[in-house]
Amino acid sequence: MQYEASVPALEDKVLQRAVTMLLEAIYEQVFYACSHGFRRKKNAHQALREIRENCMSIGIGWILDADIKGYFDSIRKDVLREFLRKKMNDGTIIRFIGKWLNAGVMEEGKWTSSDTGTPQGGVISPMLSNVFLHYVLDEWYEQEIKPRLKGRSFLIRFADDFVIGFELESDARRVMEVLPKRFNRFGLTIHPTKTKLIEFGRPSREQTSGKGKGTFDFLGFTHYWARSRRGHWVVKRKTKAKKLRWAMKAIWQWCRRNRHMPIGEQWKKLRRKLLGHYQYFGITGNYKLLDVYLQYTQRAWRFWLGRRHRSGHVSWEKFNQHHLALFPLPRPKIVHTV
């Protein structure tokens, strides 16, 4: 679906940025540490570190991996305004936000509006979505759910993506039962098939297999139990299979579309793509799948460079001697020890 006029004008973006800075000053005082998305001095790798530390240190046995169905398009504007008024008394700011929420979109030549959703392409949208889930999820969990649990627990949220860890299965099942009801109250839907309760306890010392039986995906990584080099059970992370397939498909398509570009220019862009991949996915324990991505990139580059020749093929020997020797692709790098 194409939106023809949903992106705010430059003047609106400047004003939205100013209002966002004001909201940040207010809400950074009340946001919980479990929230990591769209916040200064917070990032995805901190969230990944906290998940690992919690699973290994407080005896977590179960993970509730939740999925909110169409979150950004489902935020109720009336409820959002009520949430904002809890911390804001400035009527001018509230009116500005109300205008942005009601701006609507131009779709196929027709203007449409909705009672739900944050501004399309709006600078302020991430902040507003964070405020909404702060009250719907974070505050509810910290003030009402966590004190009532019999065992230890943690919540980690990045934007609309979150997981909850539990020490006890009974606690996990109670929260899984009430979570959809809580979200329905505010117009949100917990996806019934994508939301899962996963057994994720530390394997016993006697277990001889190299991996635990439970896994879950979060922020592009698959989390699983495995033996460390010293033989201890630790939580490890690897690139999520679907993310890796998407990245490999994208690099193949890029090499195909740009095969006639000068080799030096191709090399510069492929180098940036690889370094960008390493910058995010380069975490402790994920070196093997970083190398898989590099090897695939080299195969894709060689294949499509071969289509520039009459033979339609470039041998690996020639590719190594005449291309990679002059234009070496960066080796995998562990950037984050999380």
CSV table of C-alpha atoms in Angstrom, one decimal:
chain,number,residue,atom,x,y,z
A,1,MET,CA,0.0,0.0,0.0
A,2,GLN,CA,1.5,3.3,-1.0
A,3,TYR,CA,1.0,6.5,1.0
A,4,GLU,CA,1.2,9.6,-1.2
A,5,ALA,CA,1.3,12.3,1.4
A,6,SER,CA,1.8,10.9,4.8
A,7,VAL,CA,5.3,12.3,5.6
A,8,PRO,CA,5.2,15.5,7.6
A,9,ALA,CA,6.6,18.7,6.1
A,10,LEU,CA,10.0,20.0,7.1
A,11,GLU,CA,8.5,22.7,9.5
A,12,ASP,CA,6.4,20.0,11.2
A,13,LYS,CA,9.5,17.8,11.5
A,14,VAL,CA,11.4,20.6,13.2
A,15,LEU,CA,8.5,21.2,15.6
A,16,GLN,CA,8.1,17.5,16.3
A,17,ARG,CA,11.8,17.2,17.1
A,18,ALA,CA,11.4,20.0,19.6
A,19,VAL,CA,8.4,18.5,21.3
A,20,THR,CA,10.1,15.1,21.3
A,21,MET,CA,13.0,16.6,23.2
A,22,LEU,CA,10.6,18.1,25.7
A,23,LEU,CA,8.8,14.7,26.2
A,24,GLU,CA,12.2,13.0,26.6
A,25,ALA,CA,13.1,15.4,29.4
A,26,ILE,CA,9.8,14.5,31.2
A,27,TYR,CA,9.5,10.8,30.6
A,28,GLU,CA,13.2,9.8,31.1
A,29,GLN,CA,12.4,10.5,34.7
A,30,VAL,CA,9.6,7.9,34.8
A,31,PHE,CA,10.5,5.3,32.1
A,32,TYR,CA,11.7,2.0,33.6
A,33,ALA,CA,15.1,0.4,33.0
A,34,CYS,CA,13.5,-2.5,31.2
A,35,SER,CA,12.7,-0.2,28.2
A,36,HIS,CA,15.5,0.1,25.7
A,37,GLY,CA,14.0,1.3,22.4
A,38,PHE,CA,14.1,4.9,21.1
A,39,ARG,CA,15.9,6.2,24.2
A,40,ARG,CA,19.1,8.1,24.6
A,41,LYS,CA,22.0,6.0,26.1
A,42,LYS,CA,19.9,2.8,25.5
A,43,ASN,CA,20.3,0.4,22.6
A,44,ALA,CA,19.5,-3.1,21.4
A,45,HIS,CA,22.9,-4.6,22.6
A,46,GLN,CA,22.2,-3.4,26.2
A,47,ALA,CA,18.9,-5.2,26.0
A,48,LEU,CA,20.6,-8.4,24.7
A,49,ARG,CA,23.2,-8.2,27.6
A,50,GLU,CA,20.5,-7.8,30.2
A,51,ILE,CA,18.5,-10.8,28.9
A,52,ARG,CA,21.6,-13.0,29.0
A,53,GLU,CA,22.6,-11.9,32.5
A,54,ASN,CA,19.1,-12.3,33.9
A,55,CYS,CA,18.7,-15.8,32.4
A,56,MET,CA,22.0,-16.9,33.8
A,57,SER,CA,21.9,-15.3,37.2
A,58,ILE,CA,18.3,-15.5,38.6
A,59,GLY,CA,17.4,-19.1,37.7
A,60,ILE,CA,15.0,-18.3,34.8
A,61,GLY,CA,13.2,-21.4,33.6
A,62,TRP,CA,10.6,-20.0,31.2
A,63,ILE,CA,10.4,-17.2,28.6
A,64,LEU,CA,7.2,-15.5,27.4
A,65,ASP,CA,8.0,-14.4,23.9
A,66,ALA,CA,5.2,-12.0,22.9
A,67,ASP,CA,4.1,-10.4,19.7
A,68,ILE,CA,1.8,-7.4,19.4
A,69,LYS,CA,-0.3,-7.5,16.3
A,70,GLY,CA,0.1,-4.3,14.2
A,71,TYR,CA,1.2,-2.2,17.2
A,72,PHE,CA,2.0,1.1,15.6
A,73,ASP,CA,-1.3,1.2,13.6
A,74,SER,CA,-3.3,0.1,16.6
A,75,ILE,CA,-2.4,2.8,19.2
A,76,ARG,CA,-5.7,4.4,20.3
A,77,LYS,CA,-5.3,8.1,20.1
A,78,ASP,CA,-7.8,8.9,22.8
A,79,VAL,CA,-6.0,6.6,25.3
A,80,LEU,CA,-2.6,8.1,24.3
A,81,ARG,CA,-3.9,11.6,25.1
A,82,GLU,CA,-5.0,10.4,28.5
A,83,PHE,CA,-1.6,8.9,29.1
A,84,LEU,CA,0.1,12.2,28.1
A,85,ARG,CA,-2.0,14.3,30.4
A,86,LYS,CA,-0.8,12.3,33.4
A,87,LYS,CA,2.6,14.1,33.1
A,88,MET,CA,1.8,17.1,31.0
A,89,ASN,CA,-0.3,20.2,31.8
A,90,ASP,CA,0.7,22.2,28.8
A,91,GLY,CA,-2.4,22.5,26.7
A,92,THR,CA,-0.5,23.9,23.7
A,93,ILE,CA,1.7,20.9,23.4
A,94,ILE,CA,-1.2,18.5,23.8
A,95,ARG,CA,-3.0,20.4,21.0
A,96,PHE,CA,0.0,20.1,18.7
A,97,ILE,CA,0.3,16.4,19.3
A,98,GLY,CA,-3.5,16.1,18.7
A,99,LYS,CA,-3.2,17.7,15.3
A,100,TRP,CA,-0.3,15.4,14.3
A,101,LEU,CA,-2.3,12.4,15.4
A,102,ASN,CA,-5.4,13.5,13.4
A,103,ALA,CA,-3.4,14.5,10.3
A,104,GLY,CA,-4.5,11.4,8.4
A,105,VAL,CA,-2.9,10.1,5.2
A,106,MET,CA,-3.4,10.6,1.5
A,107,GLU,CA,-3.9,7.1,0.0
A,108,GLU,CA,-4.4,6.7,-3.7
A,109,GLY,CA,-5.6,10.2,-4.0
A,110,LYS,CA,-8.1,10.1,-1.1
A,111,TRP,CA,-7.5,11.5,2.4
A,112,THR,CA,-8.3,9.1,5.2
A,113,SER,CA,-8.2,9.4,8.9
A,114,SER,CA,-8.3,6.8,11.7
A,115,ASP,CA,-8.9,6.7,15.5
A,116,THR,CA,-5.7,4.6,15.9
A,117,GLY,CA,-2.1,4.9,15.0
A,118,THR,CA,0.7,7.4,15.3
A,119,PRO,CA,1.8,9.9,12.6
A,120,GLN,CA,3.2,8.1,9.5
A,121,GLY,CA,6.9,9.1,9.2
A,122,GLY,CA,6.6,11.4,12.2
A,123,VAL,CA,9.7,12.2,14.2
A,124,ILE,CA,7.6,12.1,17.3
A,125,SER,CA,6.0,8.7,16.6
A,126,PRO,CA,8.7,6.5,18.4
A,127,MET,CA,8.4,8.7,21.5
A,128,LEU,CA,4.6,8.5,21.6
A,129,SER,CA,4.7,4.7,21.1
A,130,ASN,CA,7.1,4.4,24.0
A,131,VAL,CA,4.8,6.4,26.2
A,132,PHE,CA,1.9,4.2,25.3
A,133,LEU,CA,3.6,0.9,26.2
A,134,HIS,CA,5.1,2.4,29.3
A,135,TYR,CA,1.7,2.6,30.8
A,136,VAL,CA,0.1,-0.4,29.1
A,137,LEU,CA,3.0,-2.8,29.8
A,138,ASP,CA,6.0,-1.6,31.8
A,139,GLU,CA,4.2,0.2,34.7
A,140,TRP,CA,1.6,-2.6,34.9
A,141,TYR,CA,4.3,-5.3,35.0
A,142,GLU,CA,6.5,-3.5,37.6
A,143,GLN,CA,3.8,-2.3,39.9
A,144,GLU,CA,1.0,-4.9,39.6
A,145,ILE,CA,2.5,-8.2,38.2
A,146,LYS,CA,6.0,-8.5,39.5
A,147,PRO,CA,5.1,-8.0,43.2
A,148,ARG,CA,2.5,-10.8,43.0
A,149,LEU,CA,4.8,-13.4,41.5
A,150,LYS,CA,6.0,-16.3,43.6
A,151,GLY,CA,9.4,-16.5,41.8
A,152,ARG,CA,11.8,-14.1,40.2
A,153,SER,CA,11.1,-12.5,36.9
A,154,PHE,CA,12.3,-9.9,34.4
A,155,LEU,CA,10.9,-7.8,31.5
A,156,ILE,CA,13.0,-6.6,28.6
A,157,ARG,CA,11.3,-4.4,26.0
A,158,PHE,CA,12.7,-2.8,22.8
A,159,ALA,CA,9.9,-0.6,21.2
A,160,ASP,CA,7.0,-3.1,20.6
A,161,ASP,CA,9.2,-6.2,20.9
A,162,PHE,CA,9.4,-7.7,24.4
A,163,VAL,CA,10.1,-10.9,26.4
A,164,ILE,CA,9.3,-11.7,30.0
A,165,GLY,CA,11.4,-14.3,31.9
A,166,PHE,CA,10.1,-16.3,34.8
A,167,GLU,CA,11.7,-18.6,37.4
A,168,LEU,CA,8.5,-20.6,37.8
A,169,GLU,CA,6.2,-22.1,35.2
A,170,SER,CA,3.1,-21.3,37.3
A,171,ASP,CA,3.9,-17.6,37.2
A,172,ALA,CA,4.6,-17.7,33.5
A,173,ARG,CA,1.2,-19.4,32.8
A,174,ARG,CA,-0.7,-16.9,34.9
A,175,VAL,CA,0.8,-13.9,33.2
A,176,MET,CA,0.3,-15.5,29.7
A,177,GLU,CA,-3.4,-15.8,30.6
A,178,VAL,CA,-3.9,-12.2,31.7
A,179,LEU,CA,-1.6,-10.5,29.1
A,180,PRO,CA,-4.1,-10.6,26.2
A,181,LYS,CA,-6.8,-9.2,28.4
A,182,ARG,CA,-4.6,-6.3,29.6
A,183,PHE,CA,-3.7,-5.4,26.0
A,184,ASN,CA,-7.3,-5.8,24.7
A,185,ARG,CA,-8.3,-3.2,27.3
A,186,PHE,CA,-6.3,-0.6,25.4
A,187,GLY,CA,-7.1,-1.7,21.9
A,188,LEU,CA,-4.0,-3.8,21.3
A,189,THR,CA,-4.0,-7.5,20.3
A,190,ILE,CA,-1.4,-10.1,21.4
A,191,HIS,CA,-0.9,-12.4,18.4
A,192,PRO,CA,-2.4,-15.7,19.4
A,193,THR,CA,0.0,-17.9,17.3
A,194,LYS,CA,3.2,-15.9,17.4
A,195,THR,CA,3.1,-15.4,21.2
A,196,LYS,CA,4.7,-18.4,22.9
A,197,LEU,CA,5.7,-19.7,26.3
A,198,ILE,CA,9.1,-21.4,26.0
A,199,GLU,CA,10.9,-23.6,28.5
A,200,PHE,CA,14.3,-22.1,28.8
A,201,GLY,CA,15.9,-23.4,32.0
A,202,ARG,CA,19.7,-24.0,32.5
A,203,PRO,CA,20.4,-27.6,31.5
A,204,SER,CA,21.6,-30.0,34.2
A,205,ARG,CA,25.3,-30.6,34.8
A,206,GLU,CA,24.8,-34.2,33.8
A,207,GLN,CA,23.3,-33.4,30.4
A,208,THR,CA,25.8,-34.6,27.7
A,209,SER,CA,24.4,-32.9,24.6
A,210,GLY,CA,25.9,-29.6,23.6
A,211,LYS,CA,22.8,-27.5,23.6
A,212,GLY,CA,19.7,-26.9,25.7
A,213,LYS,CA,16.2,-27.8,24.5
A,214,GLY,CA,14.6,-24.3,24.4
A,215,THR,CA,15.3,-21.4,22.1
A,216,PHE,CA,13.7,-18.0,21.5
A,217,ASP,CA,14.2,-15.1,19.1
A,218,PHE,CA,14.6,-11.5,20.1
A,219,LEU,CA,16.1,-8.5,18.3
A,220,GLY,CA,17.3,-10.5,15.3
A,221,PHE,CA,19.1,-13.2,17.4
A,222,THR,CA,18.2,-16.7,18.4
A,223,HIS,CA,19.0,-17.3,22.1
A,224,TYR,CA,20.0,-20.8,23.3
A,225,TRP,CA,21.9,-22.6,26.1
A,226,ALA,CA,25.2,-24.1,25.1
A,227,ARG,CA,28.5,-25.1,26.7
A,228,SER,CA,31.2,-22.5,27.0
A,229,ARG,CA,34.9,-23.3,26.2
A,230,ARG,CA,35.4,-24.1,29.9
A,231,GLY,CA,32.4,-26.5,29.9
A,232,HIS,CA,29.9,-24.3,31.7
A,233,TRP,CA,26.3,-23.8,30.6
A,234,VAL,CA,25.9,-20.3,29.2
A,235,VAL,CA,23.3,-18.4,27.1
A,236,LYS,CA,24.6,-17.9,23.6
A,237,ARG,CA,23.2,-15.9,20.7
A,238,LYS,CA,23.4,-16.4,16.9
A,239,THR,CA,21.8,-14.6,13.9
A,240,LYS,CA,18.2,-15.5,13.6
A,241,ALA,CA,17.9,-17.9,10.6
A,242,LYS,CA,15.2,-15.7,8.8
A,243,LYS,CA,17.3,-12.6,9.3
A,244,LEU,CA,20.3,-14.3,7.8
A,245,ARG,CA,18.3,-15.6,4.8
A,246,TRP,CA,17.0,-12.1,4.2
A,247,ALA,CA,20.5,-10.6,4.4
A,248,MET,CA,21.8,-13.2,2.0
A,249,LYS,CA,18.9,-12.7,-0.5
A,250,ALA,CA,19.5,-8.9,-0.3
A,251,ILE,CA,23.2,-9.2,-1.1
A,252,TRP,CA,22.5,-11.5,-4.0
A,253,GLN,CA,20.0,-9.1,-5.5
A,254,TRP,CA,22.3,-6.1,-5.0
A,255,CYS,CA,25.2,-7.9,-6.8
A,256,ARG,CA,22.9,-8.8,-9.6
A,257,ARG,CA,21.5,-5.3,-10.0
A,258,ASN,CA,24.9,-3.6,-9.8
A,259,ARG,CA,27.1,-6.1,-11.7
A,260,HIS,CA,28.0,-3.5,-14.4
A,261,MET,CA,29.1,-0.9,-11.8
A,262,PRO,CA,33.0,-0.4,-11.7
A,263,ILE,CA,34.5,-3.0,-9.5
A,264,GLY,CA,36.1,-0.5,-7.2
A,265,GLU,CA,32.7,1.1,-6.6
A,266,GLN,CA,31.1,-2.3,-6.0
A,267,TRP,CA,33.9,-3.1,-3.5
A,268,LYS,CA,33.3,0.1,-1.5
A,269,LYS,CA,29.6,-0.5,-1.2
A,270,LEU,CA,30.0,-4.3,-0.4
A,271,ARG,CA,32.5,-3.3,2.2
A,272,ARG,CA,30.1,-0.9,3.9
A,273,LYS,CA,27.3,-3.6,3.8
A,274,LEU,CA,29.6,-6.1,5.5
A,275,LEU,CA,30.8,-3.7,8.1
A,276,GLY,CA,27.2,-2.7,8.8
A,277,HIS,CA,26.2,-6.3,9.3
A,278,TYR,CA,29.2,-6.9,11.6
A,279,GLN,CA,28.4,-3.8,13.6
A,280,TYR,CA,25.0,-5.2,14.6
A,281,PHE,CA,25.4,-8.9,14.5
A,282,GLY,CA,29.0,-9.0,15.7
A,283,ILE,CA,28.4,-10.2,19.2
A,284,THR,CA,30.2,-12.8,21.3
A,285,GLY,CA,29.6,-16.4,20.0
A,286,ASN,CA,28.2,-15.4,16.6
A,287,TYR,CA,31.5,-15.4,14.6
A,288,LYS,CA,30.5,-18.5,12.6
A,289,LEU,CA,27.4,-17.0,11.1
A,290,LEU,CA,29.2,-13.7,10.4
A,291,ASP,CA,31.6,-15.8,8.3
A,292,VAL,CA,28.7,-17.6,6.6
A,293,TYR,CA,27.5,-14.2,5.5
A,294,LEU,CA,30.9,-13.2,4.3
A,295,GLN,CA,31.4,-16.4,2.3
A,296,TYR,CA,28.0,-16.0,0.7
A,297,THR,CA,28.8,-12.4,-0.2
A,298,GLN,CA,32.0,-13.5,-1.9
A,299,ARG,CA,30.1,-16.2,-3.9
A,300,ALA,CA,27.4,-13.8,-5.0
A,301,TRP,CA,30.0,-11.2,-6.0
A,302,ARG,CA,32.0,-13.8,-8.0
A,303,PHE,CA,28.8,-15.2,-9.7
A,304,TRP,CA,27.5,-11.8,-10.9
A,305,LEU,CA,31.0,-10.5,-11.9
A,306,GLY,CA,31.1,-13.6,-14.1
A,307,ARG,CA,28.0,-12.4,-16.0
A,308,ARG,CA,30.1,-9.5,-17.3
A,309,HIS,CA,32.3,-11.9,-19.3
A,310,ARG,CA,31.6,-13.8,-22.4
A,311,SER,CA,32.2,-17.1,-20.7
A,312,GLY,CA,29.7,-16.1,-18.0
A,313,HIS,CA,32.0,-17.5,-15.4
A,314,VAL,CA,34.9,-16.4,-13.1
A,315,SER,CA,36.9,-19.2,-11.5
A,316,TRP,CA,37.6,-19.0,-7.8
A,317,GLU,CA,41.3,-18.9,-8.6
A,318,LYS,CA,40.9,-15.9,-10.8
A,319,PHE,CA,38.5,-14.3,-8.4
A,320,ASN,CA,40.9,-14.7,-5.5
A,321,GLN,CA,44.0,-13.5,-7.5
A,322,HIS,CA,42.5,-10.6,-9.5
A,323,HIS,CA,39.6,-9.4,-7.4
A,324,LEU,CA,39.9,-10.2,-3.7
A,325,ALA,CA,43.7,-9.6,-3.8
A,326,LEU,CA,43.1,-6.0,-5.0
A,327,PHE,CA,39.7,-5.5,-3.3
A,328,PRO,CA,39.7,-7.6,-0.1
A,329,LEU,CA,36.4,-7.8,1.7
A,330,PRO,CA,36.5,-7.2,5.5
A,331,ARG,CA,36.8,-10.3,7.7
A,332,PRO,CA,34.1,-10.9,10.4
A,333,LYS,CA,34.6,-8.9,13.6
A,334,ILE,CA,33.2,-9.3,17.1
A,335,VAL,CA,32.2,-5.7,17.9
A,336,HIS,CA,30.1,-6.3,21.1
A,337,THR,CA,31.0,-8.5,24.0
A,338,VAL,CA,27.4,-8.8,25.3
